[in-house]
Short mmCIF file of C-alpha atoms in Angstrom, two decimals:
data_model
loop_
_atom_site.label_atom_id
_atom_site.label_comp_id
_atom_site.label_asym_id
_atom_site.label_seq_id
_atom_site.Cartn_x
_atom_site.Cartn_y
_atom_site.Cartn_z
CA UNK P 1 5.41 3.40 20.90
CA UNK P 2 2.47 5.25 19.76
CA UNK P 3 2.25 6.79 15.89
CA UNK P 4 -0.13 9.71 14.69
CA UNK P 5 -0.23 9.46 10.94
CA UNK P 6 -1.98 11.08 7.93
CA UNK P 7 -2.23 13.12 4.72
CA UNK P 8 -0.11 16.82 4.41
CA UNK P 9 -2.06 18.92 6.73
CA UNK P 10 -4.36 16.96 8.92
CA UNK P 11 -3.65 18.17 12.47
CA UNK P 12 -1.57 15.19 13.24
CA UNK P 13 0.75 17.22 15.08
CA UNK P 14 -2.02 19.13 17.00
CA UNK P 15 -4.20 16.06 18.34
CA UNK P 16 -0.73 14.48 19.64
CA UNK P 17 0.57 17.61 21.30
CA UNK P 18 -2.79 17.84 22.72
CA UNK P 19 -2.55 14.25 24.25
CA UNK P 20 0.99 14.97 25.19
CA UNK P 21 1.45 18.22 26.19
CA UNK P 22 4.54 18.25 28.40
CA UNK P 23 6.58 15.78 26.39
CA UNK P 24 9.78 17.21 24.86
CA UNK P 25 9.14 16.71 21.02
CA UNK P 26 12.33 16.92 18.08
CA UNK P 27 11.60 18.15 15.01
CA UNK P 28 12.64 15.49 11.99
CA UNK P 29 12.91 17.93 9.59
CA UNK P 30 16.35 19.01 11.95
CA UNK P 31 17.37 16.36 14.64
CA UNK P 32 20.16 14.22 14.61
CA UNK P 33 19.95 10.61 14.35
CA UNK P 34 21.09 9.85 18.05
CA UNK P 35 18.34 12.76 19.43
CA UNK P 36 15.83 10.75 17.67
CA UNK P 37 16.63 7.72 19.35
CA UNK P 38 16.48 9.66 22.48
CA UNK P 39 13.34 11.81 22.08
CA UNK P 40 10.03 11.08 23.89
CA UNK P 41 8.28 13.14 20.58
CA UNK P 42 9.14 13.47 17.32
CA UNK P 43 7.22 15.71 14.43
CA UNK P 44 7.76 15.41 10.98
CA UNK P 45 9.18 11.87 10.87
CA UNK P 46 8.73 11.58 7.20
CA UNK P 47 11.26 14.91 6.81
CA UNK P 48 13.91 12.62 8.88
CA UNK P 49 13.69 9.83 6.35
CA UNK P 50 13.87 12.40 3.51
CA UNK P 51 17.33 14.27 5.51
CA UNK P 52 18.72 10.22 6.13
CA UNK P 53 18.32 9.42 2.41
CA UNK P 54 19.66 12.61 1.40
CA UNK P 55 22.62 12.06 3.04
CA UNK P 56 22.50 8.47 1.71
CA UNK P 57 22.39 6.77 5.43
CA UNK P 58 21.40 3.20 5.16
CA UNK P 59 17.96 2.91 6.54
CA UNK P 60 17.45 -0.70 6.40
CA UNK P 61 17.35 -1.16 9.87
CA UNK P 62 16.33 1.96 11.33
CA UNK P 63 12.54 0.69 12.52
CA UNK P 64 14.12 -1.96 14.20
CA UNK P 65 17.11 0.28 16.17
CA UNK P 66 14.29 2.83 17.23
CA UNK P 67 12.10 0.02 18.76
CA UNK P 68 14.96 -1.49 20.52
CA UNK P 69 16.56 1.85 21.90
CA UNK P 70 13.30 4.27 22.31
CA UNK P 71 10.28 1.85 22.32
CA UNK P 72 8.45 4.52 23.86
CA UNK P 73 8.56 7.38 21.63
CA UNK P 74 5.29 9.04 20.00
CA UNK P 75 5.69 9.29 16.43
CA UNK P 76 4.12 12.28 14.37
CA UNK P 77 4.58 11.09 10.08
CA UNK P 78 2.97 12.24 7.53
CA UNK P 79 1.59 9.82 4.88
CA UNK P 80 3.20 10.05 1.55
CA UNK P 81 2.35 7.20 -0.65
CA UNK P 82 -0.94 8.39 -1.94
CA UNK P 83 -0.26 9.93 -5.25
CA UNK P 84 0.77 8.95 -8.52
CA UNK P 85 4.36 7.21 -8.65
CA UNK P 86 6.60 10.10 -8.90
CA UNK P 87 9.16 10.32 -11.51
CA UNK P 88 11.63 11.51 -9.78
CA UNK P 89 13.87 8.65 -8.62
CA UNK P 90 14.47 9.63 -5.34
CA UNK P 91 11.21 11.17 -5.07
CA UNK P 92 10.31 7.10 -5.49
CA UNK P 93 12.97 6.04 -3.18
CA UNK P 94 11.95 8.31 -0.45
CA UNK P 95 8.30 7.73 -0.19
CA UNK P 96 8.74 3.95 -0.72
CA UNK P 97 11.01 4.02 2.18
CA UNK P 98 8.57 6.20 4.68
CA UNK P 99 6.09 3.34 4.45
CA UNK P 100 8.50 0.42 4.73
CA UNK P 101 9.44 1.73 7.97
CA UNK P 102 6.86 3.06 8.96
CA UNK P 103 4.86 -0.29 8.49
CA UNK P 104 7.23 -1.98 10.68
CA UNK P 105 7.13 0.53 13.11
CA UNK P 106 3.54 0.17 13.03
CA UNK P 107 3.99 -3.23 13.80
CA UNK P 108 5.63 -2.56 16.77
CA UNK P 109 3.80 -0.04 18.13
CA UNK P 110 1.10 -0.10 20.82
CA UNK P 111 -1.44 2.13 19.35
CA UNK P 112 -2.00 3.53 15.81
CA UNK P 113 -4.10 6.94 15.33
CA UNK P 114 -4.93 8.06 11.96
CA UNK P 115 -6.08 11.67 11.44
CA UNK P 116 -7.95 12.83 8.84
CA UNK P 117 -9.48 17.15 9.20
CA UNK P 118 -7.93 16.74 12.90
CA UNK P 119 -9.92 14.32 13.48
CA UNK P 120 -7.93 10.70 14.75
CA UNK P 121 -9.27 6.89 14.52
CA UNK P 122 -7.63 4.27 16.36
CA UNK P 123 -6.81 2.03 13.54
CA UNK P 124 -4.38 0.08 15.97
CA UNK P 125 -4.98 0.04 19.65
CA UNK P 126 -3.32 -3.04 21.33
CA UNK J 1 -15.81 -14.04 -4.07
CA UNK J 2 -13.80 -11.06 -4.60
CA UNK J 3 -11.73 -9.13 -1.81
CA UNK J 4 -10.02 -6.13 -2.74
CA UNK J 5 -7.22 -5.11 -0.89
CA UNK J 6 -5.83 -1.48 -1.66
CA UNK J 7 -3.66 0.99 -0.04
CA UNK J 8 -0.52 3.64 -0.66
CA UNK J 9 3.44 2.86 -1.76
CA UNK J 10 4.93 0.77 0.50
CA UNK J 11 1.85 0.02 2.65
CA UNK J 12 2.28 -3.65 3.24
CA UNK J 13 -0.46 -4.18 0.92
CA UNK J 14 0.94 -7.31 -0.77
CA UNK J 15 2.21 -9.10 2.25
CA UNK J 16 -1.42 -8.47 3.79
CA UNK J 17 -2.86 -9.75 0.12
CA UNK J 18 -0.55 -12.75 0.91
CA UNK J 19 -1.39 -13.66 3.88
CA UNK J 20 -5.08 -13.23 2.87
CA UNK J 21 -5.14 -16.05 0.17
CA UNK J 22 -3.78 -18.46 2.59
CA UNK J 23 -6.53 -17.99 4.75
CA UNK J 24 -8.70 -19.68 2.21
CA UNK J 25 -8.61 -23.76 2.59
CA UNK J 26 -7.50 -23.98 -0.83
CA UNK J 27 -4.65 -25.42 -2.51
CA UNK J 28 -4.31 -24.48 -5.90
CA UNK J 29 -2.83 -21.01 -6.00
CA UNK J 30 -2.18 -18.81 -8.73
CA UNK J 31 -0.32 -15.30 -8.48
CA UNK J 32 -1.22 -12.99 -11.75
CA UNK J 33 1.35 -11.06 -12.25
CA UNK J 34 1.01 -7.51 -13.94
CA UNK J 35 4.25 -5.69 -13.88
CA UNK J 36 5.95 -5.25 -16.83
CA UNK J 37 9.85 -5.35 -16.49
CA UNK J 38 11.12 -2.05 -18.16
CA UNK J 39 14.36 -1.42 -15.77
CA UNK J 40 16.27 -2.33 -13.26
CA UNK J 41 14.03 -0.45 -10.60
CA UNK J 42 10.96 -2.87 -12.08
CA UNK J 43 13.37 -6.45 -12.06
CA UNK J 44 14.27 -5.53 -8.57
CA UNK J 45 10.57 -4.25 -7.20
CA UNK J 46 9.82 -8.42 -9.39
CA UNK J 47 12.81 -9.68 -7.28
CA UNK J 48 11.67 -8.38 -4.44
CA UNK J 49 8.08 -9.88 -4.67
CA UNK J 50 8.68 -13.65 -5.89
CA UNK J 51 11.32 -13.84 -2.67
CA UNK J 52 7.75 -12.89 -0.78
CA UNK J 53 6.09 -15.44 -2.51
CA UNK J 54 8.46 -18.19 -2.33
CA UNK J 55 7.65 -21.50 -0.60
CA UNK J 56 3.98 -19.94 -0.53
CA UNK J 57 2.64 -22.45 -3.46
CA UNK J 58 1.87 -20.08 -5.70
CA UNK J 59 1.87 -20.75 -9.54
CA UNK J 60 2.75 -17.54 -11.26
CA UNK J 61 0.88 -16.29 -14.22
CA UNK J 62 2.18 -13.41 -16.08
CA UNK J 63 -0.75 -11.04 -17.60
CA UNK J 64 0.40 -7.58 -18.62
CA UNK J 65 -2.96 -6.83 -20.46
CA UNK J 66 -6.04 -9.13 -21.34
CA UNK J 67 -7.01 -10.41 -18.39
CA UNK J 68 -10.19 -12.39 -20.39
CA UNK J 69 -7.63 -14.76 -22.07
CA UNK J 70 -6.25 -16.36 -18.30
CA UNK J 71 -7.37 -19.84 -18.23
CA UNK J 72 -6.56 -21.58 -15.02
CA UNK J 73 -7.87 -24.58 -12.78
CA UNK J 74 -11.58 -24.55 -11.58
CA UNK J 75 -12.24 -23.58 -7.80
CA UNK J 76 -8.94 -22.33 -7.15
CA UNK J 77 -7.76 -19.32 -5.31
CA UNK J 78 -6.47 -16.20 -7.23
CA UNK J 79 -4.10 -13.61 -6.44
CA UNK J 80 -4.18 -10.52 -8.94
CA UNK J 81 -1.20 -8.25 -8.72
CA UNK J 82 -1.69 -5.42 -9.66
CA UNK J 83 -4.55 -4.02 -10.67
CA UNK J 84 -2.35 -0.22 -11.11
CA UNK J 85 -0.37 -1.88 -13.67
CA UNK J 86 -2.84 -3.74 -15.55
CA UNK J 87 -4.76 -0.46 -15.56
CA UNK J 88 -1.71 1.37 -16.96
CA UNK J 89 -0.64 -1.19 -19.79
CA UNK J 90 -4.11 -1.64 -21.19
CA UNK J 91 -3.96 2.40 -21.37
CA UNK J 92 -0.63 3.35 -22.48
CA UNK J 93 0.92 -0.21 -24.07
CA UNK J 94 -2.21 -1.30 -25.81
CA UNK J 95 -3.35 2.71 -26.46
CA UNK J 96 -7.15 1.60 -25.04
CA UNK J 97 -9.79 4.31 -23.82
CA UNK J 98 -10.70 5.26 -20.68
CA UNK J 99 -13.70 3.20 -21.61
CA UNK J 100 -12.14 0.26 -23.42
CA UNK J 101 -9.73 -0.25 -20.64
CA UNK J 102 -12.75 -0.52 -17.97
CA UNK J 103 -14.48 -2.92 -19.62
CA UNK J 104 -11.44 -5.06 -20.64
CA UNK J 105 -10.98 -5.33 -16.88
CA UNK J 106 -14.23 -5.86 -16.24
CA UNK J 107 -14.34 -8.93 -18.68
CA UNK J 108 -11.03 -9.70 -17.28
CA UNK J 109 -11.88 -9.85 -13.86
CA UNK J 110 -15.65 -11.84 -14.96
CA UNK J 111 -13.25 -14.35 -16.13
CA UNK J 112 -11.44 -14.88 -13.37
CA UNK J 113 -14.58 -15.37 -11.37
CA UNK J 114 -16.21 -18.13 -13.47
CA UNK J 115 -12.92 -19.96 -12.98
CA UNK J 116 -12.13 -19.14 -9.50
CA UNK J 117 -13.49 -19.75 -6.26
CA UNK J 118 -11.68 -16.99 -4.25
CA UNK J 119 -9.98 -13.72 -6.28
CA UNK J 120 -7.52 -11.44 -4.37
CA UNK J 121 -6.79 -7.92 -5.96
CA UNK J 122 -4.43 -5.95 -5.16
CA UNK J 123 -4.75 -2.30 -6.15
CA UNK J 124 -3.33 1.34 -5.41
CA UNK J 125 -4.40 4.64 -4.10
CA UNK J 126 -3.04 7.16 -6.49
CA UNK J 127 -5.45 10.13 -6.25
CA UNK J 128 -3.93 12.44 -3.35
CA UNK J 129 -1.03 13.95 -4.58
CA UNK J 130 -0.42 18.22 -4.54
CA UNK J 131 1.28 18.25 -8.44
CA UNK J 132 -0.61 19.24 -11.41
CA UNK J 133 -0.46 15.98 -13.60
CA UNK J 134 -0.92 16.44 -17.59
CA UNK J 135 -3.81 15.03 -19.22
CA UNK J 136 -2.85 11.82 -19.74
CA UNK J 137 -1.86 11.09 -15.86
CA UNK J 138 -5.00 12.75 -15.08
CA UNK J 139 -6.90 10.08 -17.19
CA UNK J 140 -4.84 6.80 -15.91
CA UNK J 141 -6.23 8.25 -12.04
CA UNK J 142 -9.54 8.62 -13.24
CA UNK J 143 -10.16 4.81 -14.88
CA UNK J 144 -7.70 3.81 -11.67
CA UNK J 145 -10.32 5.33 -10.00
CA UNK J 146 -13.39 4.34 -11.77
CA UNK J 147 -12.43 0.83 -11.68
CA UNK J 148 -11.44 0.55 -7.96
CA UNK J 149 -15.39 1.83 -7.47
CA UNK J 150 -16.36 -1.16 -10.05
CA UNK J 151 -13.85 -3.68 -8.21
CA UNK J 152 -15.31 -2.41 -4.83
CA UNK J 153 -19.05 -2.87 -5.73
CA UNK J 154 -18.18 -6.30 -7.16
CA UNK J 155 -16.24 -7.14 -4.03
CA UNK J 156 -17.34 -8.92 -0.90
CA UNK J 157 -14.79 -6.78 1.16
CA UNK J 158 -12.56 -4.18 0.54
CA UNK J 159 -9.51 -3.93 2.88
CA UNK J 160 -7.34 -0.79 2.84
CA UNK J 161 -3.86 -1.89 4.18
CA UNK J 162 -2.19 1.57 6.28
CA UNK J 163 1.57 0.11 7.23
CA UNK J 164 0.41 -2.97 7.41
CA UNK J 165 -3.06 -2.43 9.47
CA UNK J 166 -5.79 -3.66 7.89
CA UNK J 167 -8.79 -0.75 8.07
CA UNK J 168 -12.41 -2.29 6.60
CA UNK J 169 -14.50 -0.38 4.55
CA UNK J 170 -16.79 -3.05 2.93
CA UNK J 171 -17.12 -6.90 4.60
CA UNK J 172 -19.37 -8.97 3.48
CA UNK J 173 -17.25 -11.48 4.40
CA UNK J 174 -18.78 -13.12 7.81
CA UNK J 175 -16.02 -15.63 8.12
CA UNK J 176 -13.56 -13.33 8.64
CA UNK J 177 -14.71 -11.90 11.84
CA UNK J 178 -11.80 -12.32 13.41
CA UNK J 179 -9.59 -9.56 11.61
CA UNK J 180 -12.98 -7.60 10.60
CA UNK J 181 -12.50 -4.13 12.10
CA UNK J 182 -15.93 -2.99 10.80
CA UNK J 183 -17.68 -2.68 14.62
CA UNK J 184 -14.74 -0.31 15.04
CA UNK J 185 -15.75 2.19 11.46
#
């Protein structure tokens, strides 16, 4: 599994299109939760969490299914837990939830690339 | 020594803090707690964190403003969570300036070290968001923001925690070469 995160806007999507180019990608902000688990991309993983919670799925164990049934998907996410705590309830729910799982897919992943102005770091590379 | 760990909601950043205290060869173990209990959302997010801690021989101190009045045992190891909180009750519970509420945590924090031999904080980032915040938000991000700066300077490393990954921006810290990622920027 290999993640490209960062901030709205940061070319995430670009750099890991560019370093998979002939992949066949889902979009979270539409795919269903069995395409994810069968997808060798995804984009927008953070708009998947926000559609799950929406429809009140239970997420608790969604890191863990996704690294057991597609451990070799590349994950595109936005980061979302940089601003001031929202006061929105679900608002708080949802970005709360984005970086629990994300952190444990993190922790299961191979290789970590954080872009910031398109540019990526390798903040994890096992 | 002071090590500031910071990072975003739900970054690991406490777990990481955790793990970092126990690191040090030092018994006596305090957790300061800074969360204020309002609702059920704050019990639970409490819950949440003392089933973390448990079995980790921490002694929990509760300190929702006035961090200068914590007395606790000489040469032991501190962990401060959170500094967000703190920040936010010294502001809007005890109605102090931008100003006052820096240098309450700054004599909060100088306490801690003449007691202490190894301080933890725990802090959040806060400043990239796309709303328009009124004036009083706008303020609790800039003395956030201001005193992660002073915290930083007075820090021997400052460890940003991103899901869990531990990314180095200051380390001073020689011992800890092991999880350093500093070679790596």
């Amino acid at each position: 599994m290999v993640m490209y995160i960062g901030g709205a806007f940061q070319g995430q999507d670009t750099l890991a299109k560019e370093e998979y180019p002939h992949i066949h990608w889902v979009d979270g902000e539409c795919c269903s939760w069995d395409e994810l688990m069968e997808a060798e991309g995804v984009l927008n993983f953070h708009e998947f969490i926000k559609e799950q919670l929406r429809q009140e799925k239970d997420l608790s164990s969604l890191a863990e299914e996704m690294l057991k049934k597609n451990s070799g998907l590349i994950i595109v996410s936005n980061e979302v837990g940089y601003g001031v705590v929202p006061v929105d309830a679900f608002e708080r729910k949802y970005r709360e939830c984005v970086g629990r799982v994300c952190t444990k897919l993190a922790a299961g992943s191979d290789k970590v690339c954080r872009v910031v102005c398109g540019i990526g770091a390798w903040i994890k590379d096992a | 020594m002071i090590h500031l760990i910071t990072g975003g909601s739900g970054s690991g950043k406490s777990a990481y803090a955790e793990s970092r205290i126990q690191q040090f060869d030092i018994d006596r173990r305090y957790y300061i707690a800074t969360m204020q209990p309002f609702d059920e959302e704050s019990h639970a997010r409490i819950r949440r964190h003392r089933l973390m801690r448990k079995d980790k021989g921490f002694e929990t101190i509760e300190c929702y403003h006035d961090l200068e009045t914590v007395k606790i045992e000489e040469g032991a190891s501190v962990l401060l969570e959170c500094m967000s909180n703190l920040v936010a009750n010294e502001m809007f519970g005890q109605q102090k300036s931008i100003e006052e509420t820096i240098e309450a945590v700054r004599s909060g924090v100088e306490n801690l070290q003449r007691q202490a031999a190894e301080i933890v904080i725990v802090t959040n980032e806060i400043f990239s968001h796309t709303s328009f915040y009124e004036k009083e938000t706008k303020d609790y991000q800039e003395c956030l923001g201001r005193i992660n700066q002073m915290l930083a300077d007075m820090s021997s490393d400052v460890i940003e925690v991103v899901y869990g990954i531990p990314v180095e921006h200051k380390c001073q810290a020689k011992m800890y070469h092991h999880i350093a990622k500093c070679a790596k920027g």
